[in-house]
Amino acid sequence: MWLNPEEVLLKNALKLWVTVRSNDFFLLQRRRGHGEPTGRITGLLVGALDTVLDSNARVTPFRILLQVPGSQVSWVMASGAAIEEVNKHWDWLVHNLLHSLSVFENKEDVASFVRGKVKGLIAEEVRGRQAAQEEDPEKFRELLRKFELHFGLPSSEKLVTYYSCCCWKGRVPRQGFLYLSINHLAFYAFLLGKEVKFVIPWAEVTRLERVSTGLMTEAIRINTRQRQREFSMFLNLDEAFGVIGQLADIALRRLLDSEGLELDRVLQQPTRITKRILEEQAIREYVLALFRLPRGEGLHEVASCSVWTPHARCHTAGTLYTTDSYLCFSSREEGTCTLLIPLSEVLSIEKAESTSLLPHPVIVSVRSKKAFQLIELQDRDELVENLNTRLRSLQWKQAMFRGKKHGKRSLKSPTPYYTFYYDTGQSDEEEKEEQVLRNTVNSEALMTAFHLNQPGANGNKSMEEGKERLWDDHFSEFGRGVTMFRTDKIQRLVAMGIPESLRGELWMTLSDASSELEAHPGYYSGLVQKSMGQSSLATEEIERDLHRSLPDHPAFQNPTGIAALRRVLTAYAHRNPKIGYCQSMNILASVLLLYAKEEEAFWLLVAVCERMLPDYFNRRVIGAQVDQSVFEELIRERLPELAEHVPDLSTLSSVSLSWFLTLFLSVLPFHSAVRVVDCFFFHGIKAIFQLGLAALDANAAALSACTDDGQALMILSSFLDQVGSEESCCLPSSPMSSPPSSPPPTAEETCSSEADVGNTNITDLINESYQKFGDLTVRQTERLRCRHRILVLQAHEDTTKENALRLVIPDVSISQENLADIYDLFKTEHFISLYWGDSSSAAAAEAAAWQYGDSARRHHRQPDLQLLDQDCDNLVTFREFAGWLDTLYCEDLNEKIRLLYRLHIPPALTESEDDPSLMKSPLMSTNRPLFVNPSSDVEGEVKDYQEQLKQMLKDLVKQREKDVEKPLPLMNQREFIQFCKTLYSMFHGDLVENDLFQAIATVTSLVLQIGEAGHRRHSQRSEVGGPEEVKAEKTPEDAGSSSSESDWTISYAQILASLLTEQALVNFFEKPVDLCAKISEAKQKQYHQRAGLLTLQQGGR
């Protein structure tokens, strides 16, 4: 292979290398000892050196050197493991370069010419490797050149793939190529002398759809805020639609919400994205969702195989997926049979003897004394070797962890981490008991202590015993624990309701939280200890919501339950500060604590927040909003009649938001809601979608007749309140709906009252949801999520824009329409810098500022933009930029000249260090600490953070108002000359250009005379009064512009007065400007001008 040329000393190299071929400029050498008889001492010595001394442990046996005649220094051009490979490079050098080198007279020119050629070959190889991954490498190379030629984007804009298709312009199809790059979608067509080409940034895509019309059998419709484009006649429309959705989703997550949404590490580096990586990523996302695996799991192998299923007495065909820590099997029909085997449970993975009945078998033995047989595995040897490598690595890590754990002393009696209590009227003994409970991790589920001696318990007990027998039979047939087979039968058992004695165990099993618990012994108790005594916004919110979590359940009317809930929520907030605490987590954690031990409840909460409901509990609950958007589309597909009568489905989706955030726990009676949680842990979010559709279907007629949103809300609330369960007929009442002071009714009264109301049974509702909507698959859900995430992120972007405009409009004279267009220009400039700018910390700060600032921001390095940067953070806000444009185009002549004047006073704009003011102006305020001196008489008293911030902002406003009329610093001669050059450039191309040039020449002459007069007076005072007196007369403003020309100065007032003497200049600055035309022109030129400039900058590096 070709190598980046490196220098070697030929004199020393000859001892280890033998020259095979040579000419005047090149040497082909073989490593001494390679290819020689093994008995030779030279081969043994050199082999030992290669192994012991060389940093890479191995040296390729063949290489090609560039040798300039008369020089002892050579350059390595290529190397290889086989003589055939190196001979190809040798022949290329001889035929293409050797004859050209003889014309060079300078040795350095020869070396530079050859090194440049080799570097070009290496660059071409890199591009070739990307092309080689495509089905047709030569065609990819050709279209890559056309992509660069047609659109003029920088070379860093990587092309991912392309498709031949038609773009419809009205009723006319344009056959061409659709190019998909990491940041853009581009189309080019040339037909009958007409060229059609356009570029759409992914950041502007607002919706993706598959549509069918009379003219097009099926097409992809891409909507932006300005227009829509339709593409059809793809050879593989499914693939193209998937890739387009992936690229748009990745770009928007990276550009608009890089902190709020998790993105895979590979996708965070756009230059590494290829079509193959996108395909692998799509499979990985599907596997993570199907098996609810940790988000950090990497997918390694995907192989077709068959697994022996003892319950069916046959082999079940499907697909094996291997990840970092799991073996996952899914049958061909999704959901028929799945199997999850954590590598932590595996003892061995072995190959068995292959026969005609059992081809390529592999036996996986687990700790529960079971073995799984997989057959028909292609590339079995490599697969088993890779799995065993990961298994040994995992076992070694576990052994090391256990060794460290045994070497540590156990921590006992941790100190309380809360020193304040709610006033509940408890005695001192009760408070002491609660203090102990705060630091004691419960070893049993709360339901064991708070679910005894209730009326009607005998009837419920017999029902529970019946369910337990069914589950025992299932365990004996399908296995128990994480590695059990999951089939249609377990779905029916879950729909019937998991018995309370097994609920905690099965939740841990179905979510695989048990593997996390086993892999992290002592982790939860350590988190509880670390979070003791810490106070934050999350802990304050947790304390507020503790007594709102299932307030009617006896477990949370007791200090024991409250303390356990506090520990779980606080520990999770400490574990994952990115999420911290979100409302609805308290309700979910409360239910988990009822049926699982405290540490198990913590790991169940981890599984729900980080794996089963990804992106739900972040800063803006993006995940929940995405699923609401998906739910709306499912309503249109599955309930078309309801969608027809209720055109605006946002009302239904807003009602259903709490269904998704709390898993129906906040809207259903307690025992019915817990049954929904059972289904959720088995089927994931699919269960919530199905049940939501079933609830709407059951009330479709009533909802269709609704006249307002409130009526629809009442219908759904009333229906869900009356969804009963078998347990609710045997228990006194729902803990969530009955006040604790009311006397409990008997079981007969409860059942009769429910029969009178005509409740829907939760079992019937669940079964109906499976029958009508059970065909919804995980693959369909993930594809819908990908598309609807684009809608949600763009909706958030629209909200951000509205907020930014609302803040700026009162401060400027620019119309709202023009201001909105300026915002779009500003945002495009920001995105362009992210597309092709550097990946330094400055760019990262810029992206963060865009997302979290009070308005959009742009990073700047130009000195002339420092004036706009009022908070001195190297970022220009949209508010600052809009104010600057408002001055240029909408203010009077005085303000325009004032701005030009300030732009030509470099660093002297800021106050000097000698300014005695304690409060600097906003231009300098970022150097101050984020607090003010407290006015309290008590020494050492610290103000609240929010009070400090409010006081600081008040002081800044006062200082800004006080400094409005502050005189500007004087301008020296060098700065004035630059000021005049700027005016000349502004007049170029004007209709009265000659008059303006003559006027500015007159003004320049006048100002120079004024400056000279001032300079002479200054010199005379210097001779009479001495330097000390002159120095004392200098003002702080003069000090800011002190330089070699500080004797010659001119003021803003003098320049303004001089400009007012020329009517041509006054007319020019007071002439109204068509801002709409300027904005339209900027929109047309901005993209390609910036792209061309960046191309030149990258070429010069």
JSON list of C-alpha atoms in Angstrom, two decimals, residues 604-698:
[
{"chain": "A", "resi": 604, "resn": "LEU", "atom": "CA", "xyz": [-36.50, -1.02, 37.24]},
{"chain": "A", "resi": 605, "resn": "LEU", "atom": "CA", "xyz": [-36.64, 2.77, 37.20]},
{"chain": "A", "resi": 606, "resn": "VAL", "atom": "CA", "xyz": [-33.29, 2.81, 35.37]},
{"chain": "A", "resi": 607, "resn": "ALA", "atom": "CA", "xyz": [-34.64, 0.35, 32.80]},
{"chain": "A", "resi": 608, "resn": "VAL", "atom": "CA", "xyz": [-37.79, 2.40, 32.19]},
{"chain": "A", "resi": 609, "resn": "CYS", "atom": "CA", "xyz": [-36.11, 5.83, 31.98]},
{"chain": "A", "resi": 610, "resn": "GLU", "atom": "CA", "xyz": [-33.02, 4.84, 30.00]},
{"chain": "A", "resi": 611, "resn": "ARG", "atom": "CA", "xyz": [-34.07, 1.87, 27.87]},
{"chain": "A", "resi": 612, "resn": "MET", "atom": "CA", "xyz": [-37.80, 1.32, 27.60]},
{"chain": "A", "resi": 613, "resn": "LEU", "atom": "CA", "xyz": [-38.83, 5.00, 27.32]},
{"chain": "A", "resi": 614, "resn": "PRO", "atom": "CA", "xyz": [-35.77, 6.65, 25.77]},
{"chain": "A", "resi": 615, "resn": "ASP", "atom": "CA", "xyz": [-35.74, 10.46, 25.67]},
{"chain": "A", "resi": 616, "resn": "TYR", "atom": "CA", "xyz": [-38.98, 10.62, 27.70]},
{"chain": "A", "resi": 617, "resn": "PHE", "atom": "CA", "xyz": [-37.53, 12.13, 30.84]},
{"chain": "A", "resi": 618, "resn": "ASN", "atom": "CA", "xyz": [-35.21, 14.77, 29.42]},
{"chain": "A", "resi": 619, "resn": "ARG", "atom": "CA", "xyz": [-35.36, 18.55, 29.46]},
{"chain": "A", "resi": 620, "resn": "ARG", "atom": "CA", "xyz": [-38.25, 18.82, 26.97]},
{"chain": "A", "resi": 621, "resn": "VAL", "atom": "CA", "xyz": [-39.76, 15.30, 27.11]},
{"chain": "A", "resi": 622, "resn": "ILE", "atom": "CA", "xyz": [-38.99, 14.93, 23.41]},
{"chain": "A", "resi": 623, "resn": "GLY", "atom": "CA", "xyz": [-39.56, 11.18, 23.47]},
{"chain": "A", "resi": 624, "resn": "ALA", "atom": "CA", "xyz": [-43.10, 11.52, 24.83]},
{"chain": "A", "resi": 625, "resn": "GLN", "atom": "CA", "xyz": [-43.95, 14.19, 22.26]},
{"chain": "A", "resi": 626, "resn": "VAL", "atom": "CA", "xyz": [-42.59, 12.00, 19.46]},
{"chain": "A", "resi": 627, "resn": "ASP", "atom": "CA", "xyz": [-44.80, 9.12, 20.60]},
{"chain": "A", "resi": 628, "resn": "GLN", "atom": "CA", "xyz": [-47.79, 11.47, 20.76]},
{"chain": "A", "resi": 629, "resn": "SER", "atom": "CA", "xyz": [-47.15, 12.38, 17.13]},
{"chain": "A", "resi": 630, "resn": "VAL", "atom": "CA", "xyz": [-46.84, 8.68, 16.26]},
{"chain": "A", "resi": 631, "resn": "PHE", "atom": "CA", "xyz": [-50.08, 8.02, 18.15]},
{"chain": "A", "resi": 632, "resn": "GLU", "atom": "CA", "xyz": [-51.88, 10.60, 16.00]},
{"chain": "A", "resi": 633, "resn": "GLU", "atom": "CA", "xyz": [-50.77, 8.83, 12.82]},
{"chain": "A", "resi": 634, "resn": "LEU", "atom": "CA", "xyz": [-51.85, 5.46, 14.24]},
{"chain": "A", "resi": 635, "resn": "ILE", "atom": "CA", "xyz": [-55.28, 6.95, 14.95]},
{"chain": "A", "resi": 636, "resn": "ARG", "atom": "CA", "xyz": [-55.55, 8.03, 11.30]},
{"chain": "A", "resi": 637, "resn": "GLU", "atom": "CA", "xyz": [-54.47, 4.58, 10.09]},
{"chain": "A", "resi": 638, "resn": "ARG", "atom": "CA", "xyz": [-56.33, 2.33, 12.53]},
{"chain": "A", "resi": 639, "resn": "LEU", "atom": "CA", "xyz": [-59.38, 4.47, 13.38]},
{"chain": "A", "resi": 640, "resn": "PRO", "atom": "CA", "xyz": [-60.14, 6.31, 10.12]},
{"chain": "A", "resi": 641, "resn": "GLU", "atom": "CA", "xyz": [-63.79, 7.01, 10.97]},
{"chain": "A", "resi": 642, "resn": "LEU", "atom": "CA", "xyz": [-62.82, 8.69, 14.23]},
{"chain": "A", "resi": 643, "resn": "ALA", "atom": "CA", "xyz": [-60.11, 10.68, 12.45]},
{"chain": "A", "resi": 644, "resn": "GLU", "atom": "CA", "xyz": [-62.66, 11.80, 9.87]},
{"chain": "A", "resi": 645, "resn": "HIS", "atom": "CA", "xyz": [-65.05, 13.15, 12.51]},
{"chain": "A", "resi": 646, "resn": "VAL", "atom": "CA", "xyz": [-62.25, 14.66, 14.63]},
{"chain": "A", "resi": 647, "resn": "PRO", "atom": "CA", "xyz": [-59.96, 16.40, 12.09]},
{"chain": "A", "resi": 648, "resn": "ASP", "atom": "CA", "xyz": [-57.81, 18.01, 14.79]},
{"chain": "A", "resi": 649, "resn": "LEU", "atom": "CA", "xyz": [-56.29, 15.06, 16.64]},
{"chain": "A", "resi": 650, "resn": "SER", "atom": "CA", "xyz": [-54.08, 17.29, 18.78]},
{"chain": "A", "resi": 651, "resn": "THR", "atom": "CA", "xyz": [-56.86, 17.33, 21.40]},
{"chain": "A", "resi": 652, "resn": "LEU", "atom": "CA", "xyz": [-56.78, 13.55, 21.74]},
{"chain": "A", "resi": 653, "resn": "SER", "atom": "CA", "xyz": [-53.00, 13.48, 21.78]},
{"chain": "A", "resi": 654, "resn": "SER", "atom": "CA", "xyz": [-52.86, 16.13, 24.51]},
{"chain": "A", "resi": 655, "resn": "VAL", "atom": "CA", "xyz": [-55.25, 14.03, 26.61]},
{"chain": "A", "resi": 656, "resn": "SER", "atom": "CA", "xyz": [-53.18, 10.91, 26.00]},
{"chain": "A", "resi": 657, "resn": "LEU", "atom": "CA", "xyz": [-49.85, 12.52, 26.98]},
{"chain": "A", "resi": 658, "resn": "SER", "atom": "CA", "xyz": [-50.36, 11.49, 30.61]},
{"chain": "A", "resi": 659, "resn": "TRP", "atom": "CA", "xyz": [-51.13, 7.94, 29.46]},
{"chain": "A", "resi": 660, "resn": "PHE", "atom": "CA", "xyz": [-47.63, 7.63, 28.05]},
{"chain": "A", "resi": 661, "resn": "LEU", "atom": "CA", "xyz": [-45.76, 9.54, 30.76]},
{"chain": "A", "resi": 662, "resn": "THR", "atom": "CA", "xyz": [-47.32, 7.58, 33.64]},
{"chain": "A", "resi": 663, "resn": "LEU", "atom": "CA", "xyz": [-48.18, 4.31, 31.85]},
{"chain": "A", "resi": 664, "resn": "PHE", "atom": "CA", "xyz": [-51.90, 4.93, 32.62]},
{"chain": "A", "resi": 665, "resn": "LEU", "atom": "CA", "xyz": [-51.13, 5.00, 36.36]},
{"chain": "A", "resi": 666, "resn": "SER", "atom": "CA", "xyz": [-52.58, 8.50, 36.71]},
{"chain": "A", "resi": 667, "resn": "VAL", "atom": "CA", "xyz": [-55.86, 7.82, 34.87]},
{"chain": "A", "resi": 668, "resn": "LEU", "atom": "CA", "xyz": [-56.88, 4.23, 35.64]},
{"chain": "A", "resi": 669, "resn": "PRO", "atom": "CA", "xyz": [-57.93, 2.71, 38.97]},
{"chain": "A", "resi": 670, "resn": "PHE", "atom": "CA", "xyz": [-54.89, 1.35, 40.75]},
{"chain": "A", "resi": 671, "resn": "HIS", "atom": "CA", "xyz": [-55.30, -2.39, 40.16]},
{"chain": "A", "resi": 672, "resn": "SER", "atom": "CA", "xyz": [-56.25, -1.86, 36.53]},
{"chain": "A", "resi": 673, "resn": "ALA", "atom": "CA", "xyz": [-53.26, 0.44, 36.00]},
{"chain": "A", "resi": 674, "resn": "VAL", "atom": "CA", "xyz": [-50.86, -2.12, 37.45]},
{"chain": "A", "resi": 675, "resn": "ARG", "atom": "CA", "xyz": [-52.13, -4.63, 34.89]},
{"chain": "A", "resi": 676, "resn": "VAL", "atom": "CA", "xyz": [-51.13, -2.13, 32.18]},
{"chain": "A", "resi": 677, "resn": "VAL", "atom": "CA", "xyz": [-47.66, -1.93, 33.72]},
{"chain": "A", "resi": 678, "resn": "ASP", "atom": "CA", "xyz": [-47.47, -5.74, 33.46]},
{"chain": "A", "resi": 679, "resn": "CYS", "atom": "CA", "xyz": [-48.11, -5.51, 29.72]},
{"chain": "A", "resi": 680, "resn": "PHE", "atom": "CA", "xyz": [-45.64, -2.64, 29.38]},
{"chain": "A", "resi": 681, "resn": "PHE", "atom": "CA", "xyz": [-42.78, -4.65, 30.87]},
{"chain": "A", "resi": 682, "resn": "PHE", "atom": "CA", "xyz": [-43.53, -7.48, 28.45]},
{"chain": "A", "resi": 683, "resn": "HIS", "atom": "CA", "xyz": [-44.27, -5.54, 25.23]},
{"chain": "A", "resi": 684, "resn": "GLY", "atom": "CA", "xyz": [-42.72, -2.14, 25.86]},
{"chain": "A", "resi": 685, "resn": "ILE", "atom": "CA", "xyz": [-44.28, 1.00, 24.42]},
{"chain": "A", "resi": 686, "resn": "LYS", "atom": "CA", "xyz": [-46.29, -1.13, 21.97]},
{"chain": "A", "resi": 687, "resn": "ALA", "atom": "CA", "xyz": [-48.62, -2.04, 24.85]},
{"chain": "A", "resi": 688, "resn": "ILE", "atom": "CA", "xyz": [-49.37, 1.64, 25.56]},
{"chain": "A", "resi": 689, "resn": "PHE", "atom": "CA", "xyz": [-50.06, 2.36, 21.88]},
{"chain": "A", "resi": 690, "resn": "GLN", "atom": "CA", "xyz": [-52.41, -0.63, 21.66]},
{"chain": "A", "resi": 691, "resn": "LEU", "atom": "CA", "xyz": [-54.28, 0.18, 24.84]},
{"chain": "A", "resi": 692, "resn": "GLY", "atom": "CA", "xyz": [-54.63, 3.84, 23.86]},
{"chain": "A", "resi": 693, "resn": "LEU", "atom": "CA", "xyz": [-56.11, 2.86, 20.50]},
{"chain": "A", "resi": 694, "resn": "ALA", "atom": "CA", "xyz": [-58.48, 0.40, 22.22]},
{"chain": "A", "resi": 695, "resn": "ALA", "atom": "CA", "xyz": [-59.69, 3.12, 24.63]},
{"chain": "A", "resi": 696, "resn": "LEU", "atom": "CA", "xyz": [-60.40, 5.50, 21.75]},
{"chain": "A", "resi": 697, "resn": "ASP", "atom": "CA", "xyz": [-62.06, 2.74, 19.74]},
{"chain": "A", "resi": 698, "resn": "ALA", "atom": "CA", "xyz": [-64.38, 1.92, 22.65]}
]
